[in-house]
mmCIF file with all atom_site columns, N, CA and C in Angstrom:
data_model
loop_
_atom_site.group_PDB
_atom_site.id
_atom_site.type_symbol
_atom_site.label_atom_id
_atom_site.label_alt_id
_atom_site.label_comp_id
_atom_site.label_asym_id
_atom_site.label_entity_id
_atom_site.label_seq_id
_atom_site.pdbx_PDB_ins_code
_atom_site.Cartn_x
_atom_site.Cartn_y
_atom_site.Cartn_z
_atom_site.occupancy
_atom_site.B_iso_or_equiv
_atom_site.pdbx_formal_charge
_atom_site.auth_seq_id
_atom_site.auth_comp_id
_atom_site.auth_asym_id
_atom_site.auth_atom_id
_atom_site.pdbx_PDB_model_num
ATOM 1   N N  . UNK A 1 1  ? 45.086 126.045 24.064 1.00 91.00 ? 1  UNK A N  1
ATOM 2   C CA . UNK A 1 1  ? 45.589 126.929 25.118 1.00 91.00 ? 1  UNK A CA 1
ATOM 3   C C  . UNK A 1 1  ? 46.641 127.825 24.481 1.00 91.00 ? 1  UNK A C  1
ATOM 4   N N  . UNK A 1 2  ? 46.423 129.069 24.857 1.00 94.00 ? 2  UNK A N  1
ATOM 5   C CA . UNK A 1 2  ? 47.424 130.161 24.323 1.00 94.00 ? 2  UNK A CA 1
ATOM 6   C C  . UNK A 1 2  ? 48.555 130.154 25.215 1.00 94.00 ? 2  UNK A C  1
ATOM 7   N N  . UNK A 1 3  ? 49.716 130.105 24.640 1.00 94.00 ? 3  UNK A N  1
ATOM 8   C CA . UNK A 1 3  ? 51.021 130.126 25.297 1.00 94.00 ? 3  UNK A CA 1
ATOM 9   C C  . UNK A 1 3  ? 51.678 131.495 25.382 1.00 94.00 ? 3  UNK A C  1
ATOM 10  N N  . UNK A 1 4  ? 52.631 131.629 26.338 1.00 93.00 ? 4  UNK A N  1
ATOM 11  C CA . UNK A 1 4  ? 53.168 132.894 26.542 1.00 93.00 ? 4  UNK A CA 1
ATOM 12  C C  . UNK A 1 4  ? 54.429 133.102 25.621 1.00 93.00 ? 4  UNK A C  1
ATOM 13  N N  . UNK A 1 5  ? 54.858 134.240 25.316 1.00 94.00 ? 5  UNK A N  1
ATOM 14  C CA . UNK A 1 5  ? 55.990 134.417 24.489 1.00 94.00 ? 5  UNK A CA 1
ATOM 15  C C  . UNK A 1 5  ? 57.236 133.890 25.124 1.00 94.00 ? 5  UNK A C  1
ATOM 16  N N  . UNK A 1 6  ? 58.198 133.469 24.260 1.00 94.00 ? 6  UNK A N  1
ATOM 17  C CA . UNK A 1 6  ? 59.405 132.808 24.677 1.00 94.00 ? 6  UNK A CA 1
ATOM 18  C C  . UNK A 1 6  ? 60.266 133.727 25.520 1.00 94.00 ? 6  UNK A C  1
ATOM 19  N N  . UNK A 1 7  ? 60.189 135.032 25.373 1.00 95.00 ? 7  UNK A N  1
ATOM 20  C CA . UNK A 1 7  ? 60.932 136.036 26.145 1.00 95.00 ? 7  UNK A CA 1
ATOM 21  C C  . UNK A 1 7  ? 60.624 135.921 27.649 1.00 95.00 ? 7  UNK A C  1
ATOM 22  N N  . UNK A 1 8  ? 59.441 135.413 27.963 1.00 94.00 ? 8  UNK A N  1
ATOM 23  C CA . UNK A 1 8  ? 59.064 135.234 29.355 1.00 94.00 ? 8  UNK A CA 1
ATOM 24  C C  . UNK A 1 8  ? 59.565 134.018 30.065 1.00 94.00 ? 8  UNK A C  1
ATOM 25  N N  . UNK A 1 9  ? 60.230 133.131 29.311 1.00 94.00 ? 9  UNK A N  1
ATOM 26  C CA . UNK A 1 9  ? 60.738 131.875 29.829 1.00 94.00 ? 9  UNK A CA 1
ATOM 27  C C  . UNK A 1 9  ? 61.718 132.089 31.026 1.00 94.00 ? 9  UNK A C  1
ATOM 28  N N  . UNK A 1 10 ? 62.491 133.027 30.962 1.00 93.00 ? 10 UNK A N  1
ATOM 29  C CA . UNK A 1 10 ? 63.419 133.171 32.065 1.00 93.00 ? 10 UNK A CA 1
ATOM 30  C C  . UNK A 1 10 ? 62.716 133.396 33.366 1.00 93.00 ? 10 UNK A C  1
ATOM 31  N N  . UNK A 1 11 ? 61.747 134.314 33.276 1.00 95.00 ? 11 UNK A N  1
ATOM 32  C CA . UNK A 1 11 ? 60.881 134.648 34.465 1.00 95.00 ? 11 UNK A CA 1
ATOM 33  C C  . UNK A 1 11 ? 60.000 133.465 34.929 1.00 95.00 ? 11 UNK A C  1
ATOM 34  N N  . UNK A 1 12 ? 59.452 132.801 33.890 1.00 95.00 ? 12 UNK A N  1
ATOM 35  C CA . UNK A 1 12 ? 58.649 131.577 34.337 1.00 95.00 ? 12 UNK A CA 1
ATOM 36  C C  . UNK A 1 12 ? 59.506 130.492 34.946 1.00 95.00 ? 12 UNK A C  1
ATOM 37  N N  . UNK A 1 13 ? 60.665 130.317 34.475 1.00 95.00 ? 13 UNK A N  1
ATOM 38  C CA . UNK A 1 13 ? 61.580 129.330 35.067 1.00 95.00 ? 13 UNK A CA 1
ATOM 39  C C  . UNK A 1 13 ? 61.920 129.790 36.509 1.00 95.00 ? 13 UNK A C  1
ATOM 40  N N  . UNK A 1 14 ? 62.288 131.040 36.689 1.00 96.00 ? 14 UNK A N  1
ATOM 41  C CA . UNK A 1 14 ? 62.591 131.529 38.021 1.00 96.00 ? 14 UNK A CA 1
ATOM 42  C C  . UNK A 1 14 ? 61.412 131.399 38.932 1.00 96.00 ? 14 UNK A C  1
ATOM 43  N N  . UNK A 1 15 ? 60.201 131.722 38.440 1.00 96.00 ? 15 UNK A N  1
ATOM 44  C CA . UNK A 1 15 ? 59.039 131.684 39.236 1.00 96.00 ? 15 UNK A CA 1
ATOM 45  C C  . UNK A 1 15 ? 58.691 130.217 39.724 1.00 96.00 ? 15 UNK A C  1
ATOM 46  N N  . UNK A 1 16 ? 58.704 129.280 38.790 1.00 96.00 ? 16 UNK A N  1
ATOM 47  C CA . UNK A 1 16 ? 58.391 127.881 39.222 1.00 96.00 ? 16 UNK A CA 1
ATOM 48  C C  . UNK A 1 16 ? 59.486 127.220 40.006 1.00 96.00 ? 16 UNK A C  1
ATOM 49  N N  . UNK A 1 17 ? 60.784 127.513 39.604 1.00 96.00 ? 17 UNK A N  1
ATOM 50  C CA . UNK A 1 17 ? 61.866 126.872 40.312 1.00 96.00 ? 17 UNK A CA 1
ATOM 51  C C  . UNK A 1 17 ? 61.931 127.479 41.777 1.00 96.00 ? 17 UNK A C  1
ATOM 52  N N  . UNK A 1 18 ? 61.780 128.715 41.959 1.00 97.00 ? 18 UNK A N  1
ATOM 53  C CA . UNK A 1 18 ? 61.773 129.323 43.261 1.00 97.00 ? 18 UNK A CA 1
ATOM 54  C C  . UNK A 1 18 ? 60.672 128.862 44.114 1.00 97.00 ? 18 UNK A C  1
ATOM 55  N N  . UNK A 1 19 ? 59.497 128.759 43.569 1.00 97.00 ? 19 UNK A N  1
ATOM 56  C CA . UNK A 1 19 ? 58.279 128.163 44.200 1.00 97.00 ? 19 UNK A CA 1
ATOM 57  C C  . UNK A 1 19 ? 58.634 126.762 44.658 1.00 97.00 ? 19 UNK A C  1
ATOM 58  N N  . UNK A 1 20 ? 59.036 125.901 43.868 1.00 97.00 ? 20 UNK A N  1
ATOM 59  C CA . UNK A 1 20 ? 59.257 124.494 44.213 1.00 97.00 ? 20 UNK A CA 1
ATOM 60  C C  . UNK A 1 20 ? 60.297 124.386 45.250 1.00 97.00 ? 20 UNK A C  1
ATOM 61  N N  . UNK A 1 21 ? 61.408 125.036 45.143 1.00 97.00 ? 21 UNK A N  1
ATOM 62  C CA . UNK A 1 21 ? 62.568 124.989 46.140 1.00 97.00 ? 21 UNK A CA 1
ATOM 63  C C  . UNK A 1 21 ? 62.070 125.581 47.449 1.00 97.00 ? 21 UNK A C  1
ATOM 64  N N  . UNK A 1 22 ? 61.387 126.638 47.366 1.00 97.00 ? 22 UNK A N  1
ATOM 65  C CA . UNK A 1 22 ? 60.918 127.295 48.671 1.00 97.00 ? 22 UNK A CA 1
ATOM 66  C C  . UNK A 1 22 ? 59.901 126.450 49.448 1.00 97.00 ? 22 UNK A C  1
ATOM 67  N N  . UNK A 1 23 ? 59.000 125.840 48.725 1.00 97.00 ? 23 UNK A N  1
ATOM 68  C CA . UNK A 1 23 ? 58.029 124.979 49.302 1.00 97.00 ? 23 UNK A CA 1
ATOM 69  C C  . UNK A 1 23 ? 58.721 123.788 50.043 1.00 97.00 ? 23 UNK A C  1
ATOM 70  N N  . UNK A 1 24 ? 59.670 123.127 49.339 1.00 97.00 ? 24 UNK A N  1
ATOM 71  C CA . UNK A 1 24 ? 60.351 122.006 49.929 1.00 97.00 ? 24 UNK A CA 1
ATOM 72  C C  . UNK A 1 24 ? 61.269 122.415 51.084 1.00 97.00 ? 24 UNK A C  1
ATOM 73  N N  . UNK A 1 25 ? 62.124 123.464 50.872 1.00 97.00 ? 25 UNK A N  1
ATOM 74  C CA . UNK A 1 25 ? 63.040 123.716 51.883 1.00 97.00 ? 25 UNK A CA 1
ATOM 75  C C  . UNK A 1 25 ? 62.408 124.387 53.132 1.00 97.00 ? 25 UNK A C  1
ATOM 76  N N  . UNK A 1 26 ? 61.387 125.208 53.041 1.00 97.00 ? 26 UNK A N  1
ATOM 77  C CA . UNK A 1 26 ? 60.793 125.840 54.143 1.00 97.00 ? 26 UNK A CA 1
ATOM 78  C C  . UNK A 1 26 ? 60.035 124.805 54.948 1.00 97.00 ? 26 UNK A C  1
ATOM 79  N N  . UNK A 1 27 ? 59.407 123.832 54.251 1.00 97.00 ? 27 UNK A N  1
ATOM 80  C CA . UNK A 1 27 ? 58.734 122.811 54.938 1.00 97.00 ? 27 UNK A CA 1
ATOM 81  C C  . UNK A 1 27 ? 59.695 121.918 55.738 1.00 97.00 ? 27 UNK A C  1
ATOM 82  N N  . UNK A 1 28 ? 60.813 121.547 55.153 1.00 97.00 ? 28 UNK A N  1
ATOM 83  C CA . UNK A 1 28 ? 61.783 120.722 55.866 1.00 97.00 ? 28 UNK A CA 1
ATOM 84  C C  . UNK A 1 28 ? 62.434 121.409 56.977 1.00 97.00 ? 28 UNK A C  1
ATOM 85  N N  . UNK A 1 29 ? 62.853 122.655 56.828 1.00 96.00 ? 29 UNK A N  1
ATOM 86  C CA . UNK A 1 29 ? 63.510 123.501 57.887 1.00 96.00 ? 29 UNK A CA 1
ATOM 87  C C  . UNK A 1 29 ? 62.606 123.776 59.026 1.00 96.00 ? 29 UNK A C  1
ATOM 88  N N  . UNK A 1 30 ? 61.297 124.121 58.647 1.00 96.00 ? 30 UNK A N  1
ATOM 89  C CA . UNK A 1 30 ? 60.306 124.405 59.723 1.00 96.00 ? 30 UNK A CA 1
ATOM 90  C C  . UNK A 1 30 ? 60.000 123.224 60.536 1.00 96.00 ? 30 UNK A C  1
ATOM 91  N N  . UNK A 1 31 ? 59.937 121.990 59.878 1.00 96.00 ? 31 UNK A N  1
ATOM 92  C CA . UNK A 1 31 ? 59.724 120.801 60.576 1.00 96.00 ? 31 UNK A CA 1
ATOM 93  C C  . UNK A 1 31 ? 60.849 120.393 61.489 1.00 96.00 ? 31 UNK A C  1
ATOM 94  N N  . UNK A 1 32 ? 62.102 120.559 60.991 1.00 95.00 ? 32 UNK A N  1
ATOM 95  C CA . UNK A 1 32 ? 63.224 120.222 61.705 1.00 95.00 ? 32 UNK A CA 1
ATOM 96  C C  . UNK A 1 32 ? 63.411 121.184 63.011 1.00 95.00 ? 32 UNK A C  1
ATOM 97  N N  . UNK A 1 33 ? 63.149 122.507 62.740 1.00 94.00 ? 33 UNK A N  1
ATOM 98  C CA . UNK A 1 33 ? 63.449 123.454 63.777 1.00 94.00 ? 33 UNK A CA 1
ATOM 99  C C  . UNK A 1 33 ? 62.336 123.447 64.880 1.00 94.00 ? 33 UNK A C  1
ATOM 100 N N  . UNK A 1 34 ? 61.138 123.275 64.444 1.00 92.00 ? 34 UNK A N  1
ATOM 101 C CA . UNK A 1 34 ? 59.968 123.428 65.443 1.00 92.00 ? 34 UNK A CA 1
ATOM 102 C C  . UNK A 1 34 ? 59.034 122.194 65.597 1.00 92.00 ? 34 UNK A C  1
ATOM 103 N N  . UNK A 1 35 ? 59.179 121.200 64.792 1.00 92.00 ? 35 UNK A N  1
ATOM 104 C CA . UNK A 1 35 ? 58.412 119.974 64.913 1.00 92.00 ? 35 UNK A CA 1
ATOM 105 C C  . UNK A 1 35 ? 57.042 120.152 64.273 1.00 92.00 ? 35 UNK A C  1
ATOM 106 N N  . UNK A 1 36 ? 56.260 119.085 64.293 1.00 92.00 ? 36 UNK A N  1
ATOM 107 C CA . UNK A 1 36 ? 55.023 119.029 63.820 1.00 92.00 ? 36 UNK A CA 1
ATOM 108 C C  . UNK A 1 36 ? 53.976 119.390 64.906 1.00 92.00 ? 36 UNK A C  1
ATOM 109 N N  . UNK A 1 37 ? 53.836 120.746 65.163 1.00 89.00 ? 37 UNK A N  1
ATOM 110 C CA . UNK A 1 37 ? 52.977 121.144 66.176 1.00 89.00 ? 37 UNK A CA 1
ATOM 111 C C  . UNK A 1 37 ? 51.739 121.681 65.534 1.00 89.00 ? 37 UNK A C  1
ATOM 112 N N  . UNK A 1 38 ? 50.709 122.115 66.382 1.00 88.00 ? 38 UNK A N  1
ATOM 113 C CA . UNK A 1 38 ? 49.370 122.513 65.885 1.00 88.00 ? 38 UNK A CA 1
ATOM 114 C C  . UNK A 1 38 ? 49.449 123.666 64.923 1.00 88.00 ? 38 UNK A C  1
ATOM 115 N N  . UNK A 1 39 ? 50.367 124.512 65.022 1.00 93.00 ? 39 UNK A N  1
ATOM 116 C CA . UNK A 1 39 ? 50.474 125.737 64.152 1.00 93.00 ? 39 UNK A CA 1
ATOM 117 C C  . UNK A 1 39 ? 51.519 125.590 63.099 1.00 93.00 ? 39 UNK A C  1
ATOM 118 N N  . UNK A 1 40 ? 51.809 124.378 62.728 1.00 95.00 ? 40 UNK A N  1
ATOM 119 C CA . UNK A 1 40 ? 52.857 124.145 61.728 1.00 95.00 ? 40 UNK A CA 1
ATOM 120 C C  . UNK A 1 40 ? 52.569 124.867 60.413 1.00 95.00 ? 40 UNK A C  1
ATOM 121 N N  . UNK A 1 41 ? 51.292 124.680 59.935 1.00 95.00 ? 41 UNK A N  1
ATOM 122 C CA . UNK A 1 41 ? 50.927 125.280 58.664 1.00 95.00 ? 41 UNK A CA 1
ATOM 123 C C  . UNK A 1 41 ? 51.142 126.791 58.641 1.00 95.00 ? 41 UNK A C  1
ATOM 124 N N  . UNK A 1 42 ? 50.752 127.475 59.706 1.00 96.00 ? 42 UNK A N  1
ATOM 125 C CA . UNK A 1 42 ? 50.913 128.873 59.851 1.00 96.00 ? 42 UNK A CA 1
ATOM 126 C C  . UNK A 1 42 ? 52.409 129.311 59.800 1.00 96.00 ? 42 UNK A C  1
ATOM 127 N N  . UNK A 1 43 ? 53.238 128.543 60.532 1.00 96.00 ? 43 UNK A N  1
ATOM 128 C CA . UNK A 1 43 ? 54.688 128.894 60.601 1.00 96.00 ? 43 UNK A CA 1
ATOM 129 C C  . UNK A 1 43 ? 55.295 128.642 59.243 1.00 96.00 ? 43 UNK A C  1
ATOM 130 N N  . UNK A 1 44 ? 54.816 127.505 58.612 1.00 96.00 ? 44 UNK A N  1
ATOM 131 C CA . UNK A 1 44 ? 55.363 127.183 57.218 1.00 96.00 ? 44 UNK A CA 1
ATOM 132 C C  . UNK A 1 44 ? 55.027 128.275 56.177 1.00 96.00 ? 44 UNK A C  1
ATOM 133 N N  . UNK A 1 45 ? 53.784 128.754 56.181 1.00 96.00 ? 45 UNK A N  1
ATOM 134 C CA . UNK A 1 45 ? 53.311 129.763 55.297 1.00 96.00 ? 45 UNK A CA 1
ATOM 135 C C  . UNK A 1 45 ? 54.106 131.014 55.568 1.00 96.00 ? 45 UNK A C  1
ATOM 136 N N  . UNK A 1 46 ? 54.313 131.329 56.792 1.00 96.00 ? 46 UNK A N  1
ATOM 137 C CA . UNK A 1 46 ? 55.069 132.547 57.091 1.00 96.00 ? 46 UNK A CA 1
ATOM 138 C C  . UNK A 1 46 ? 56.473 132.470 56.550 1.00 96.00 ? 46 UNK A C  1
ATOM 139 N N  . UNK A 1 47 ? 57.101 131.331 56.700 1.00 96.00 ? 47 UNK A N  1
ATOM 140 C CA . UNK A 1 47 ? 58.529 131.078 56.151 1.00 96.00 ? 47 UNK A CA 1
ATOM 141 C C  . UNK A 1 47 ? 58.467 131.248 54.709 1.00 96.00 ? 47 UNK A C  1
ATOM 142 N N  . UNK A 1 48 ? 57.460 130.679 53.984 1.00 97.00 ? 48 UNK A N  1
ATOM 143 C CA . UNK A 1 48 ? 57.312 130.811 52.577 1.00 97.00 ? 48 UNK A CA 1
ATOM 144 C C  . UNK A 1 48 ? 57.245 132.238 52.113 1.00 97.00 ? 48 UNK A C  1
ATOM 145 N N  . UNK A 1 49 ? 56.499 133.007 52.855 1.00 97.00 ? 49 UNK A N  1
ATOM 146 C CA . UNK A 1 49 ? 56.335 134.439 52.539 1.00 97.00 ? 49 UNK A CA 1
ATOM 147 C C  . UNK A 1 49 ? 57.560 135.256 52.585 1.00 97.00 ? 49 UNK A C  1
ATOM 148 N N  . UNK A 1 50 ? 58.481 134.859 53.515 1.00 96.00 ? 50 UNK A N  1
ATOM 149 C CA . UNK A 1 50 ? 59.788 135.508 53.620 1.00 96.00 ? 50 UNK A CA 1
ATOM 150 C C  . UNK A 1 50 ? 60.677 134.995 52.544 1.00 96.00 ? 50 UNK A C  1
ATOM 151 N N  . UNK A 1 51 ? 60.708 133.695 52.351 1.00 97.00 ? 51 UNK A N  1
ATOM 152 C CA . UNK A 1 51 ? 61.721 133.064 51.444 1.00 97.00 ? 51 UNK A CA 1
ATOM 153 C C  . UNK A 1 51 ? 61.529 133.182 50.022 1.00 97.00 ? 51 UNK A C  1
ATOM 154 N N  . UNK A 1 52 ? 60.230 133.121 49.643 1.00 97.00 ? 52 UNK A N  1
ATOM 155 C CA . UNK A 1 52 ? 59.962 132.998 48.171 1.00 97.00 ? 52 UNK A CA 1
ATOM 156 C C  . UNK A 1 52 ? 60.477 134.240 47.370 1.00 97.00 ? 52 UNK A C  1
ATOM 157 N N  . UNK A 1 53 ? 60.106 135.461 47.775 1.00 97.00 ? 53 UNK A N  1
ATOM 158 C CA . UNK A 1 53 ? 60.681 136.609 47.082 1.00 97.00 ? 53 UNK A CA 1
ATOM 159 C C  . UNK A 1 53 ? 62.147 136.675 46.964 1.00 97.00 ? 53 UNK A C  1
ATOM 160 N N  . UNK A 1 54 ? 62.828 136.273 48.013 1.00 97.00 ? 54 UNK A N  1
ATOM 161 C CA . UNK A 1 54 ? 64.286 136.145 48.011 1.00 97.00 ? 54 UNK A CA 1
ATOM 162 C C  . UNK A 1 54 ? 64.793 135.141 47.002 1.00 97.00 ? 54 UNK A C  1
ATOM 163 N N  . UNK A 1 55 ? 64.192 133.930 47.011 1.00 97.00 ? 55 UNK A N  1
ATOM 164 C CA . UNK A 1 55 ? 64.515 132.864 46.172 1.00 97.00 ? 55 UNK A CA 1
ATOM 165 C C  . UNK A 1 55 ? 64.357 133.189 44.743 1.00 97.00 ? 55 UNK A C  1
ATOM 166 N N  . UNK A 1 56 ? 63.206 133.872 44.397 1.00 97.00 ? 56 UNK A N  1
ATOM 167 C CA . UNK A 1 56 ? 62.934 134.333 43.020 1.00 97.00 ? 56 UNK A CA 1
ATOM 168 C C  . UNK A 1 56 ? 64.007 135.278 42.547 1.00 97.00 ? 56 UNK A C  1
ATOM 169 N N  . UNK A 1 57 ? 64.314 136.280 43.407 1.00 97.00 ? 57 UNK A N  1
ATOM 170 C CA . UNK A 1 57 ? 65.349 137.310 42.965 1.00 97.00 ? 57 UNK A CA 1
ATOM 171 C C  . UNK A 1 57 ? 66.734 136.622 42.823 1.00 97.00 ? 57 UNK A C  1
ATOM 172 N N  . UNK A 1 58 ? 67.083 135.752 43.702 1.00 97.00 ? 58 UNK A N  1
ATOM 173 C CA . UNK A 1 58 ? 68.396 135.006 43.595 1.00 97.00 ? 58 UNK A CA 1
ATOM 174 C C  . UNK A 1 58 ? 68.455 134.284 42.297 1.00 97.00 ? 58 UNK A C  1
ATOM 175 N N  . UNK A 1 59 ? 67.479 133.591 41.903 1.00 96.00 ? 59 UNK A N  1
ATOM 176 C CA . UNK A 1 59 ? 67.462 132.777 40.634 1.00 96.00 ? 59 UNK A CA 1
ATOM 177 C C  . UNK A 1 59 ? 67.586 133.838 39.529 1.00 96.00 ? 59 UNK A C  1
ATOM 178 N N  . UNK A 1 60 ? 66.968 134.849 39.474 1.00 96.00 ? 60 UNK A N  1
ATOM 179 C CA . UNK A 1 60 ? 67.004 135.799 38.392 1.00 96.00 ? 60 UNK A CA 1
ATOM 180 C C  . UNK A 1 60 ? 68.427 136.421 38.364 1.00 96.00 ? 60 UNK A C  1
ATOM 181 N N  . UNK A 1 61 ? 69.049 136.651 39.557 1.00 97.00 ? 61 UNK A N  1
ATOM 182 C CA . UNK A 1 61 ? 70.424 137.180 39.619 1.00 97.00 ? 61 UNK A CA 1
ATOM 183 C C  . UNK A 1 61 ? 71.521 136.230 39.257 1.00 97.00 ? 61 UNK A C  1
ATOM 184 N N  . UNK A 1 62 ? 71.364 135.023 39.643 1.00 96.00 ? 62 UNK A N  1
ATOM 185 C CA . UNK A 1 62 ? 72.546 134.075 39.601 1.00 96.00 ? 62 UNK A CA 1
ATOM 186 C C  . UNK A 1 62 ? 72.438 132.946 38.546 1.00 96.00 ? 62 UNK A C  1
ATOM 187 N N  . UNK A 1 63 ? 71.224 132.796 37.886 1.00 94.00 ? 63 UNK A N  1
ATOM 188 C CA . UNK A 1 63 ? 71.131 131.628 36.935 1.00 94.00 ? 63 UNK A CA 1
ATOM 189 C C  . UNK A 1 63 ? 72.096 131.773 35.815 1.00 94.00 ? 63 UNK A C  1
ATOM 190 N N  . UNK A 1 64 ? 72.202 132.889 35.248 1.00 93.00 ? 64 UNK A N  1
ATOM 191 C CA . UNK A 1 64 ? 73.102 132.987 34.097 1.00 93.00 ? 64 UNK A CA 1
ATOM 192 C C  . UNK A 1 64 ? 74.703 132.652 34.455 1.00 93.00 ? 64 UNK A C  1
ATOM 193 N N  . UNK A 1 65 ? 75.039 133.139 35.632 1.00 96.00 ? 65 UNK A N  1
ATOM 194 C CA . UNK A 1 65 ? 76.417 132.968 36.113 1.00 96.00 ? 65 UNK A CA 1
ATOM 195 C C  . UNK A 1 65 ? 76.595 131.469 36.439 1.00 96.00 ? 65 UNK A C  1
ATOM 196 N N  . UNK A 1 66 ? 75.627 130.770 37.013 1.00 95.00 ? 66 UNK A N  1
ATOM 197 C CA . UNK A 1 66 ? 75.704 129.396 37.260 1.00 95.00 ? 66 UNK A CA 1
ATOM 198 C C  . UNK A 1 66 ? 75.676 128.547 36.093 1.00 95.00 ? 66 UNK A C  1
ATOM 199 N N  . UNK A 1 67 ? 74.870 128.833 35.095 1.00 93.00 ? 67 UNK A N  1
ATOM 200 C CA . UNK A 1 67 ? 74.951 128.176 33.751 1.00 93.00 ? 67 UNK A CA 1
ATOM 201 C C  . UNK A 1 67 ? 76.439 128.287 33.076 1.00 93.00 ? 67 UNK A C  1
ATOM 202 N N  . UNK A 1 68 ? 76.941 129.496 33.214 1.00 95.00 ? 68 UNK A N  1
ATOM 203 C CA . UNK A 1 68 ? 78.275 129.658 32.690 1.00 95.00 ? 68 UNK A CA 1
ATOM 204 C C  . UNK A 1 68 ? 79.283 128.827 33.346 1.00 95.00 ? 68 UNK A C  1
ATOM 205 N N  . UNK A 1 69 ? 79.222 128.758 34.706 1.00 95.00 ? 69 UNK A N  1
ATOM 206 C CA . UNK A 1 69 ? 80.069 127.977 35.511 1.00 95.00 ? 69 UNK A CA 1
ATOM 207 C C  . UNK A 1 69 ? 79.944 126.464 35.167 1.00 95.00 ? 69 UNK A C  1
ATOM 208 N N  . UNK A 1 70 ? 78.791 126.023 34.995 1.00 94.00 ? 70 UNK A N  1
ATOM 209 C CA . UNK A 1 70 ? 78.525 124.651 34.641 1.00 94.00 ? 70 UNK A CA 1
ATOM 210 C C  . UNK A 1 70 ? 79.083 124.379 33.280 1.00 94.00 ? 70 UNK A C  1
ATOM 211 N N  . UNK A 1 71 ? 78.906 125.295 32.351 1.00 92.00 ? 71 UNK A N  1
ATOM 212 C CA . UNK A 1 71 ? 79.458 125.076 30.967 1.00 92.00 ? 71 UNK A CA 1
ATOM 213 C C  . UNK A 1 71 ? 81.010 125.042 31.059 1.00 92.00 ? 71 UNK A C  1
ATOM 214 N N  . UNK A 1 72 ? 81.587 125.832 31.840 1.00 95.00 ? 72 UNK A N  1
ATOM 215 C CA . UNK A 1 72 ? 83.032 125.909 32.079 1.00 95.00 ? 72 UNK A CA 1
ATOM 216 C C  . UNK A 1 72 ? 83.477 124.585 32.630 1.00 95.00 ? 72 UNK A C  1
ATOM 217 N N  . UNK A 1 73 ? 82.804 124.007 33.545 1.00 95.00 ? 73 UNK A N  1
ATOM 218 C CA . UNK A 1 73 ? 83.264 122.823 34.335 1.00 95.00 ? 73 UNK A CA 1
ATOM 219 C C  . UNK A 1 73 ? 82.906 121.460 33.543 1.00 95.00 ? 73 UNK A C  1
ATOM 220 N N  . UNK A 1 74 ? 82.126 121.603 32.593 1.00 93.00 ? 74 UNK A N  1
ATOM 221 C CA . UNK A 1 74 ? 81.761 120.352 31.770 1.00 93.00 ? 74 UNK A CA 1
ATOM 222 C C  . UNK A 1 74 ? 82.234 120.439 30.333 1.00 93.00 ? 74 UNK A C  1
ATOM 223 N N  . UNK A 1 75 ? 82.157 119.327 29.702 1.00 87.00 ? 75 UNK A N  1
ATOM 224 C CA . UNK A 1 75 ? 82.593 119.264 28.230 1.00 87.00 ? 75 UNK A CA 1
ATOM 225 C C  . UNK A 1 75 ? 81.490 118.482 27.545 1.00 87.00 ? 75 UNK A C  1
ATOM 226 N N  . UNK A 1 76 ? 81.230 118.783 26.326 1.00 82.00 ? 76 UNK A N  1
ATOM 227 C CA . UNK A 1 76 ? 80.180 118.106 25.505 1.00 82.00 ? 76 UNK A CA 1
ATOM 228 C C  . UNK A 1 76 ? 80.642 116.627 25.229 1.00 82.00 ? 76 UNK A C  1
ATOM 229 N N  . UNK A 1 77 ? 79.661 115.809 25.089 1.00 79.00 ? 77 UNK A N  1
ATOM 230 C CA . UNK A 1 77 ? 79.954 114.364 24.677 1.00 79.00 ? 77 UNK A CA 1
ATOM 231 C C  . UNK A 1 77 ? 80.723 114.440 23.404 1.00 79.00 ? 77 UNK A C  1
ATOM 232 N N  . UNK A 1 78 ? 81.798 113.677 23.376 1.00 72.00 ? 78 UNK A N  1
ATOM 233 C CA . UNK A 1 78 ? 82.656 113.547 22.078 1.00 72.00 ? 78 UNK A CA 1
ATOM 234 C C  . UNK A 1 78 ? 82.477 112.143 21.545 1.00 72.00 ? 78 UNK A C  1
ATOM 235 N N  . UNK A 1 79 ? 81.282 111.739 21.315 1.00 70.00 ? 79 UNK A N  1
ATOM 236 C CA . UNK A 1 79 ? 81.072 110.369 20.764 1.00 70.00 ? 79 UNK A CA 1
ATOM 237 C C  . UNK A 1 79 ? 81.047 110.478 19.177 1.00 70.00 ? 79 UNK A C  1
ATOM 238 N N  . UNK A 1 80 ? 81.845 109.625 18.651 1.00 57.00 ? 80 UNK A N  1
ATOM 239 C CA . UNK A 1 80 ? 81.914 109.645 17.142 1.00 57.00 ? 80 UNK A CA 1
ATOM 240 C C  . UNK A 1 80 ? 81.211 108.407 16.600 1.00 57.00 ? 80 UNK A C  1
#
């Protein structure tokens, strides 16, 4: 299998992370707000359509800042 260049990893991470989070969150929120009714799948897919592009952009915009914050708030293991 041919692999993609490493320079695409940032975008691949954002793509897959945003997809996973959007699927889980929109399913849960749609279920809580409207219940398991006959048109649940249609409402869920509509929510995914709105949320996924925003989620993808947010990950691209904020991932580096969040990594820096986590690095600031943590320290490496100092085991000798």
